[in-house]
Structure formats: structure tokens, C-alpha cells
Amino acid sequence: MNCFYTYPKGTVEKTFWFINSDINPVDLTTESEYKGRVHYPDNVKDCGVRISDLRQSDSAQYQFRFITNQPGGHYTGSPGVTLTVTDLQVHVNSSSSCRNSSCVQVELRCHSSCRLPDYYKYTWFKNRQEIQSETSSSYSTSFSSEDTVSCALKGYEMFSSPPVFAPTVPSVSFSPSGEIIEGSSVTLTCTSDANPPVTKYTWYKRGKNQLQSRGEGQQFVLSFITSSDYGSYSCVAENSLGLKMSEYVYIDVKYKWKSVAAGVTVAILLLIILISVFIFVRRWRALKTSSEPEDRADNSQQCPPNHRHPEEQDNLHYASVNFSQNKEDPVYSNTGPARCPRHKKEPTFTEYSALPFHNNSKKRRDRVKETAEDSAVLYSTVKKPKGPRTSAPK
């Protein structure tokens, strides 16, 4: 952008360009977005500026300003220069389905917001390959979902337009992520890249035999989700050049009662464990406190508790003894039933003596008669481990 200036008197100390939207004029060379792209001429009298590597964001109104050493010597050119930067754009004028459902028939136009002379010629690129037969600003072709088309001015092919293409395969995300509980809300989002941008998003749910349309829009909200909402969902992204369908996303709905049942189950298992431990400890303590020597246990089962110890017995009972005419008869002793001792002691025992009698000895028979007429004297000695010797009663 060229310019010139004059001033009445003084010395010029500084010259620079700025964007008139700035409240305080700032030299373009100090702006980060213009760094290395703004150049001033070496001649102080020349106030031109050169901006390289133009971008669409460079579109603005530019003004020149110089400062002298005189009081109030600040001057700005007005109204400045308006710069409009634009890319070539491929516009889709019309489209219709091909006989083959996998493509569309389109009419494209290479468009610029700048007014270009009618004699300018254009170059078209399909899938990055130059189409030699086309030089006009319009181009008709069949377009599949994988094709790309761009255009440029003849001689400026390095500055071609952005390509146009059908939507890419959409991706589906949902939030909140993780487990979805019945009654909660879920938002599905469909994202796809396309040029021209996607004009329509459609949501489908996979049924048993066919797809069920559930709604439109880039986001699909399932508010107060129920058991009937679980299943596989997908979205279709569409623009004037074609459409693409996403992969299925499965939504699993957890029932509230299942969550409650899981909590109750855990609580019951813990309770069973605690009861089992309590019973085990109680039985172990009972066995420990009731364990005694084996002989004591056996005696407690065989002997009644009110039975008296043999040491407490006062008398021993014997059967009467009768004598026959035989020369010699044995003498038998019959005692009471055996006593069950409370404690282990050395056994007691009794000794008996038998008196032989002979019928042929009159002298002996008379002597016995003097002592006992019809019965014999029986002596019984009871031996005890620690007690004195005693004789049994007659």
C-alpha cells in the first residue's frame, strides 16, 4: 500500500502503520500476528507498507501516522486504506442423486468475494488431480462420498481454494460416561467434518428388523431414561455432497432395584459371616470350659451324685452260712453292690477264712458245738490302704 506525506516544519521522529480500530495506535511491526510479515521502505519520505503472506484475518482498515519534534506534531492519514482478503470458495449450486445411489450429480462454481475481470480463467482439481478440460468458473461432475474438488485462478494454482467433500464418518460420544441408572439423563453428541458444513444430523436406534428414527440435531438428549431406551444408537451426518453413518454406540440402562438388591445382598453376606463367627467362638468357649479328664466324665455318667463313698459305709453284710453233713464245705461271702467312687483311690479287699468240719471226730465236733451249735464262726478282715484293720460282725 503506497502513500506520501508532507509536513510544515520540524523533524519527523517516527512513522508507522496501525489498524484504526485500535484505541491507542500501535505499530503493526510490534503486533504478534503481524510479526515478520510487515515491511516499511528505507526512505523516510516514502510512507508505503508491504504485508506478506496475507491471511483472511488481515482484512481491516489501515492508517498511516507520523510524529514530529514540534509541539502537537502528531498526524494521521484519514480515512486510511481498506483491505479485504479472501480465499476462493467452491460453492455447490445444485445437486441431484445419481442412478447409482452412492453418488450425487453436482454443479460447482469457483467464487471470490473480490470482483475479478471476466477474462480470468480457472483451474479445477478433483482428488488433487488437475482437470485440463475445464477453465470456466463453473464445473459439473458426479460426486461420491470419497471425492474432493477445489479450484484456483489460472497462473495462481498455488493459492487454490479449500476442497469440498462429503461428511466424514461421524463419531458419537455420550455424557455422563460410565454407568447409566434408570431415571437419569444422557446426552448423545454427533461430530463430523465436512465442507460445506453438515446441514443435518439424524439419530437412529437399531430395532429388531429396522432402524427407528429418534430425532434430529447434533445432540440428542434422553431425559429420564427408562428400560425401553437401552439399545444401540447411531447418527447420520449429511450435506449437499452426501451423507455418512456412524458406528453404533450401546446404551445400557441399570435398574434402580438391581443397585438396591446388590447392596442388600452384600449386607446379608456380611451378617451371615458375623453370625458364623459368633457361633464358632461360642462353641469353642463352651468346649473349653466343659472339658475334664476322661475318667471323671465316665464316673459322672455311671455313678449317681447322691451315692456314698465306700469309706462312708458303716457295715458290711454277709450271708448266713449253713453246714451240711459233708466233711468239708466252702464258705461264701455275699456283699452289697459295688460302690462308685467319686475319686480314684486304691481298691479295698476282704479276706475270708473257711473252717473245715469232720464228722468222724467226735472230739472236734463237741468242741465246735461248744462254740456254735448250728452255725460256724466266720471271720472277715477288710484291708484298706490307710485305715485300721477291722473284723466283720458275726
Coordinates of C-alpha atoms in Angstrom, one line a residue:
M1 CA 0.0 0.0 0.0
N2 CA 1.6 3.2 -1.2
C3 CA 1.3 6.7 0.2
F4 CA 3.1 10.1 0.6
Y5 CA 3.0 12.9 3.1
T6 CA 4.2 16.5 3.8
Y7 CA 4.6 18.5 7.0
P8 CA 5.0 22.2 7.6
K9 CA 8.2 22.3 9.8
G10 CA 10.2 20.3 12.2
T11 CA 11.8 16.9 12.0
V12 CA 10.0 13.6 11.6
E13 CA 10.9 11.3 14.5
K14 CA 8.7 8.3 13.9
T15 CA 6.4 6.8 11.1
F16 CA 4.3 3.6 11.3
W17 CA 1.0 2.0 10.2
F18 CA -1.7 0.8 12.5
I19 CA -5.3 -0.6 12.4
N20 CA -7.8 2.2 13.0
S21 CA -9.8 0.0 15.4
D22 CA -7.0 0.4 18.0
I23 CA -7.8 2.9 20.8
N24 CA -4.2 3.7 21.1
P25 CA -2.3 3.5 17.7
V26 CA 0.2 0.5 17.8
D27 CA 2.8 -0.1 15.2
L28 CA 2.0 -3.2 13.1
T29 CA 5.6 -4.4 13.4
T30 CA 5.1 -4.9 17.1
E31 CA 1.8 -6.9 16.8
S32 CA 2.4 -10.6 17.3
E33 CA 0.0 -11.7 14.5
Y34 CA 2.0 -9.5 12.0
K35 CA 5.4 -10.4 13.2
G36 CA 7.8 -10.8 10.3
R37 CA 5.1 -10.0 7.7
V38 CA 5.1 -6.1 7.8
H39 CA 7.9 -4.2 6.0
Y40 CA 8.5 -0.4 5.7
P41 CA 10.6 1.2 3.0
D42 CA 14.0 2.6 3.9
N43 CA 13.2 6.1 2.5
V44 CA 11.7 8.2 5.3
K45 CA 9.7 10.3 2.7
D46 CA 8.1 7.0 1.4
C47 CA 5.2 6.0 3.7
G48 CA 4.3 2.8 1.9
V49 CA 3.8 -0.6 3.7
R50 CA 4.1 -4.2 2.4
I51 CA 2.3 -7.1 4.1
S52 CA 3.4 -10.5 3.0
D53 CA 1.7 -13.9 3.4
L54 CA -1.8 -12.4 3.5
R55 CA -4.5 -14.0 5.6
Q56 CA -8.2 -13.6 5.8
S57 CA -7.7 -12.2 9.3
D58 CA -5.7 -9.3 7.7
S59 CA -8.9 -7.8 6.4
A60 CA -9.1 -4.4 8.1
Q61 CA -8.8 -0.6 7.7
Y62 CA -5.2 0.6 7.9
Q63 CA -3.9 4.1 8.6
F64 CA -0.5 5.9 8.5
R65 CA 0.8 8.0 11.3
F66 CA 3.9 10.1 11.8
I67 CA 5.3 12.1 14.7
T68 CA 7.5 15.3 14.6
N69 CA 9.5 17.1 17.2
Q70 CA 7.1 20.0 17.2
P71 CA 4.5 20.6 19.9
G72 CA 1.3 18.8 18.8
G73 CA 3.1 17.3 15.9
H74 CA 1.1 14.1 15.7
Y75 CA -0.5 13.4 12.3
T76 CA -2.7 10.6 10.9
G77 CA -3.8 10.0 7.4
S78 CA -7.6 9.7 7.0
P79 CA -9.7 7.8 6.2
G80 CA -6.9 5.2 5.5
V81 CA -6.9 2.1 3.3
T82 CA -9.5 -0.7 3.5
L83 CA -8.0 -4.1 2.7
T84 CA -10.2 -7.1 2.1
V85 CA -8.5 -10.5 1.9
T86 CA -10.5 -13.6 0.7
D87 CA -9.9 -17.2 -0.4
L88 CA -11.5 -18.7 -3.4
Q89 CA -14.5 -20.8 -2.4
V90 CA -16.2 -23.6 -4.2
H91 CA -20.0 -23.2 -4.0
V92 CA -22.4 -26.0 -4.7
N93 CA -25.1 -24.6 -6.9
S94 CA -27.2 -27.7 -7.3
S95 CA -27.1 -31.5 -6.6
S96 CA -29.2 -34.5 -7.5
S97 CA -28.9 -38.2 -6.9
C98 CA -27.2 -40.3 -9.5
R99 CA -28.7 -43.5 -10.8
N100 CA -26.1 -45.1 -8.6
S101 CA -27.2 -44.3 -5.1
S102 CA -23.6 -44.0 -3.9
C103 CA -23.0 -40.6 -5.7
V104 CA -24.7 -37.3 -6.5
Q105 CA -24.6 -35.1 -9.6
V106 CA -23.4 -31.6 -8.6
E107 CA -22.8 -28.2 -10.3
L108 CA -19.9 -26.3 -8.7
R109 CA -18.8 -22.7 -9.0
C110 CA -15.5 -21.1 -8.1
H111 CA -16.4 -18.0 -6.2
S112 CA -14.4 -15.0 -4.9
S113 CA -15.6 -12.0 -2.9
C114 CA -13.3 -9.9 -5.0
R115 CA -14.6 -8.6 -8.3
L116 CA -12.4 -10.3 -10.9
P117 CA -12.2 -9.4 -14.6
D118 CA -14.2 -11.6 -16.9
Y119 CA -11.2 -12.7 -18.8
Y120 CA -9.7 -14.6 -15.8
K121 CA -9.5 -18.3 -16.3
Y122 CA -9.8 -21.0 -13.6
T123 CA -8.2 -24.4 -12.9
W124 CA -10.2 -27.3 -11.3
F125 CA -8.8 -30.1 -9.2
K126 CA -10.6 -33.4 -8.4
N127 CA -9.0 -35.6 -5.8
R128 CA -5.9 -33.3 -6.2
Q129 CA -5.6 -34.1 -9.9
E130 CA -5.9 -31.1 -12.4
I131 CA -8.8 -31.3 -14.8
Q132 CA -7.4 -29.9 -18.1
S133 CA -10.7 -29.5 -19.9
E134 CA -12.3 -27.0 -17.5
T135 CA -11.3 -23.3 -17.4
S136 CA -14.5 -21.6 -16.6
S137 CA -15.7 -20.7 -13.2
S138 CA -18.4 -23.5 -13.2
Y139 CA -17.9 -27.2 -13.2
S140 CA -20.4 -30.1 -13.3
T141 CA -19.4 -33.6 -12.2
S142 CA -20.6 -36.8 -10.4
F143 CA -19.5 -36.7 -6.8
S144 CA -19.0 -39.7 -4.5
S145 CA -18.6 -39.7 -0.7
E146 CA -14.9 -40.1 -1.0
D147 CA -14.2 -37.3 -3.6
T148 CA -12.7 -33.8 -3.1
V149 CA -12.9 -30.9 -5.5
S150 CA -11.0 -27.5 -5.4
C151 CA -10.4 -24.6 -7.8
A152 CA -7.8 -21.8 -8.4
L153 CA -7.1 -18.9 -10.7
K154 CA -5.1 -19.8 -13.8
G155 CA -1.5 -19.0 -13.0
Y156 CA -2.1 -19.0 -9.3
E157 CA -2.6 -22.7 -8.7
M158 CA -0.5 -22.5 -5.5
F159 CA -3.4 -20.4 -4.0
S160 CA -6.2 -22.9 -4.6
S161 CA -9.5 -22.9 -2.7
P162 CA -10.2 -25.2 0.2
P163 CA -11.6 -28.6 -1.1
V164 CA -15.2 -29.5 -0.8
F165 CA -16.1 -33.0 0.4
A166 CA -19.0 -35.1 1.8
P167 CA -19.1 -35.7 5.6
T168 CA -16.5 -38.0 7.1
V169 CA -17.6 -40.9 9.3
P170 CA -19.3 -39.3 12.3
S171 CA -18.2 -40.1 15.9
V172 CA -20.7 -40.4 18.7
S173 CA -20.0 -39.6 22.3
F174 CA -22.3 -39.6 25.3
S175 CA -22.2 -37.9 28.7
P176 CA -22.2 -38.5 31.5
S177 CA -19.9 -41.5 30.8
G178 CA -20.0 -44.7 32.9
E179 CA -23.0 -46.5 34.4
I180 CA -26.4 -45.1 33.4
I181 CA -29.1 -45.5 36.0
E182 CA -32.8 -45.6 35.2
G183 CA -34.3 -42.2 35.6
S184 CA -31.1 -40.3 34.8
S185 CA -30.4 -38.1 31.7
V186 CA -28.0 -38.9 28.9
T187 CA -26.8 -36.6 26.1
L188 CA -25.5 -38.1 22.8
T189 CA -23.3 -35.9 20.5
C190 CA -22.6 -36.5 16.9
T191 CA -19.4 -34.9 15.3
S192 CA -18.4 -35.0 11.6
D193 CA -16.1 -32.9 9.4
A194 CA -17.4 -31.7 6.1
N195 CA -17.2 -28.8 3.5
P196 CA -19.8 -27.4 3.1
P197 CA -20.5 -27.9 6.8
V198 CA -23.0 -30.6 7.9
T199 CA -26.5 -29.3 7.4
K200 CA -28.4 -32.2 9.0
Y201 CA -27.9 -34.8 11.8
T202 CA -30.4 -37.6 12.2
W203 CA -30.4 -40.1 15.1
Y204 CA -31.4 -43.8 14.8
K205 CA -31.9 -46.7 17.1
R206 CA -31.4 -50.2 15.9
G207 CA -34.5 -52.3 16.2
K208 CA -35.1 -56.0 15.6
N209 CA -35.8 -55.6 11.9
Q210 CA -35.3 -52.0 11.0
L211 CA -33.8 -48.7 12.1
Q212 CA -36.0 -46.4 14.2
S213 CA -35.7 -42.7 13.7
R214 CA -35.4 -41.0 17.1
G215 CA -34.7 -37.3 16.4
E216 CA -32.6 -34.7 14.6
G217 CA -29.8 -32.3 15.7
Q218 CA -26.1 -32.6 16.5
Q219 CA -27.1 -33.5 20.1
F220 CA -29.8 -36.0 21.2
V221 CA -31.0 -36.0 24.8
L222 CA -32.5 -38.9 26.6
S223 CA -34.1 -37.3 29.6
F224 CA -35.4 -39.5 32.4
I225 CA -34.1 -42.6 30.7
T226 CA -36.1 -45.9 31.1
S227 CA -35.6 -49.5 30.3
S228 CA -37.1 -49.1 26.9
D229 CA -34.3 -46.7 25.9
Y230 CA -31.5 -49.2 26.2
G231 CA -30.0 -50.4 22.9
S232 CA -27.7 -49.3 20.1
Y233 CA -27.8 -45.8 18.7
S234 CA -26.1 -44.1 15.6
C235 CA -26.2 -40.8 13.8
V236 CA -26.2 -39.8 10.1
A237 CA -24.4 -36.6 9.0
E238 CA -25.5 -35.1 5.8
N239 CA -24.5 -32.1 3.5
S240 CA -25.2 -31.3 -0.2
L241 CA -22.5 -33.7 -1.4
G242 CA -23.5 -36.8 0.5
L243 CA -24.0 -38.5 3.9
K244 CA -22.3 -40.8 6.3
M245 CA -23.5 -43.0 9.1
S246 CA -21.6 -43.5 12.4
E247 CA -20.9 -46.8 14.2
Y248 CA -23.3 -47.9 16.8
V249 CA -23.0 -46.9 20.4
Y250 CA -24.6 -49.2 23.0
I251 CA -26.5 -47.6 25.9
D252 CA -27.0 -49.9 28.8
V253 CA -29.6 -48.9 31.5
K254 CA -29.1 -50.2 35.0
Y255 CA -32.3 -50.7 37.0
K256 CA -32.5 -49.0 40.4
W257 CA -33.8 -52.1 42.1
K258 CA -30.7 -54.0 40.9
S259 CA -28.5 -51.5 42.6
V260 CA -30.5 -51.8 45.8
A261 CA -30.6 -55.6 45.6
A262 CA -26.8 -55.6 45.2
G263 CA -26.5 -53.5 48.4
V264 CA -28.9 -55.8 50.3
T265 CA -27.0 -58.9 49.1
V266 CA -23.7 -57.5 50.4
A267 CA -25.3 -56.6 53.8
I268 CA -26.8 -60.1 54.1
L269 CA -23.5 -61.8 53.3
L270 CA -21.7 -59.7 56.0
L271 CA -24.4 -60.5 58.5
I272 CA -24.1 -64.3 57.8
I273 CA -20.3 -64.0 58.2
L274 CA -20.7 -62.2 61.6
I275 CA -23.2 -64.8 62.8
S276 CA -21.0 -67.7 61.8
V277 CA -18.0 -66.2 63.6
F278 CA -20.1 -65.6 66.7
I279 CA -21.4 -69.2 66.8
F280 CA -17.9 -70.6 66.3
V281 CA -16.5 -68.6 69.1
R282 CA -19.3 -69.5 71.4
R283 CA -19.0 -73.2 70.8
W284 CA -15.2 -73.0 71.2
R285 CA -15.6 -71.4 74.6
A286 CA -18.2 -74.0 75.7
L287 CA -16.0 -76.9 74.7
K288 CA -13.0 -75.3 76.6
T289 CA -14.9 -74.7 79.8
S290 CA -16.6 -78.2 79.8
S291 CA -13.6 -80.3 79.0
E292 CA -12.5 -82.5 82.0
P293 CA -10.4 -85.7 82.5
E294 CA -11.9 -88.7 80.7
D295 CA -12.2 -90.9 83.9
R296 CA -14.1 -88.1 85.6
A297 CA -16.5 -87.8 82.8
D298 CA -17.0 -91.6 82.8
N299 CA -17.7 -91.7 86.5
S300 CA -20.2 -88.9 86.4
Q301 CA -22.2 -90.9 83.9
Q302 CA -22.1 -94.2 85.8
C303 CA -22.5 -93.1 89.4
P304 CA -25.4 -91.2 90.7
P305 CA -24.4 -88.0 92.5
N306 CA -26.0 -89.0 95.8
H307 CA -24.1 -92.3 96.1
R308 CA -21.9 -92.5 99.1
H309 CA -18.2 -93.3 99.1
P310 CA -17.1 -96.7 100.3
E311 CA -15.2 -95.1 103.2
E312 CA -18.5 -93.7 104.5
Q313 CA -20.0 -97.3 104.7
D314 CA -20.6 -98.4 108.3
N315 CA -21.4 -102.0 107.9
L316 CA -20.7 -105.0 105.6
H317 CA -23.4 -107.5 105.1
Y318 CA -22.8 -111.2 104.9
A319 CA -25.0 -114.1 104.0
S320 CA -25.7 -116.8 106.6
V321 CA -23.7 -120.0 106.4
N322 CA -25.3 -123.4 106.9
F323 CA -23.4 -126.6 107.2
S324 CA -24.4 -130.0 105.9
Q325 CA -23.1 -133.5 106.8
N326 CA -20.3 -133.2 104.3
K327 CA -16.7 -133.4 105.6
E328 CA -15.8 -130.0 104.3
D329 CA -17.9 -127.2 102.8
P330 CA -16.7 -123.9 101.3
V331 CA -17.8 -120.7 102.9
Y332 CA -19.2 -117.9 100.6
S333 CA -19.4 -114.2 101.3
N334 CA -22.0 -112.1 99.6
T335 CA -21.5 -108.3 99.8
G336 CA -23.6 -105.4 98.6
P337 CA -23.3 -103.9 95.1
A338 CA -20.1 -102.2 94.2
R339 CA -19.8 -98.6 95.1
C340 CA -18.8 -95.9 92.6
P341 CA -16.0 -93.8 94.0
R342 CA -16.0 -90.1 93.3
H343 CA -12.2 -90.1 93.2
K344 CA -9.7 -92.6 92.3
K345 CA -8.4 -94.5 95.3
E346 CA -6.6 -97.8 95.9
P347 CA -9.1 -100.7 95.9
T348 CA -10.2 -102.3 99.1
F349 CA -10.4 -106.1 99.5
T350 CA -11.7 -108.6 102.0
E351 CA -10.2 -111.9 103.2
Y352 CA -12.3 -114.8 104.3
S353 CA -11.4 -117.9 106.3
A354 CA -13.1 -121.3 106.0
L355 CA -13.3 -123.7 108.8
P356 CA -13.3 -127.4 107.8
F357 CA -15.5 -129.8 109.8
H358 CA -15.1 -133.6 110.1
N359 CA -17.9 -135.9 111.2
N360 CA -15.6 -138.7 112.3
S361 CA -14.0 -136.7 115.0
K362 CA -16.3 -136.6 118.0
K363 CA -13.9 -134.6 120.0
R364 CA -13.7 -131.8 117.4
R365 CA -17.5 -131.9 116.9
D366 CA -18.0 -131.4 120.6
R367 CA -15.6 -128.5 120.6
V368 CA -17.4 -126.9 117.8
K369 CA -20.8 -127.4 119.5
E370 CA -19.5 -125.6 122.4
T371 CA -18.6 -122.7 120.3
A372 CA -21.5 -122.7 117.9
E373 CA -24.4 -125.1 117.9
D374 CA -25.8 -124.8 114.4
S375 CA -23.5 -122.2 112.8
A376 CA -19.9 -121.6 112.4
V377 CA -17.9 -118.5 113.3
L378 CA -16.9 -116.5 110.2
Y379 CA -14.1 -114.1 110.4
S380 CA -13.7 -111.4 107.8
T381 CA -10.9 -109.0 107.7
V382 CA -11.2 -105.8 105.5
K383 CA -8.0 -104.4 104.4
K384 CA -7.9 -100.7 103.5
P385 CA -4.9 -98.8 102.2
K386 CA -4.8 -96.3 105.0
G387 CA -7.3 -97.4 107.6
P388 CA -7.0 -99.8 110.5
R389 CA -7.9 -103.5 110.3
T390 CA -11.4 -104.3 111.3
S391 CA -13.3 -107.6 111.8
A392 CA -16.6 -108.3 110.3
P393 CA -19.6 -108.8 112.6
K394 CA -20.8 -112.3 113.4

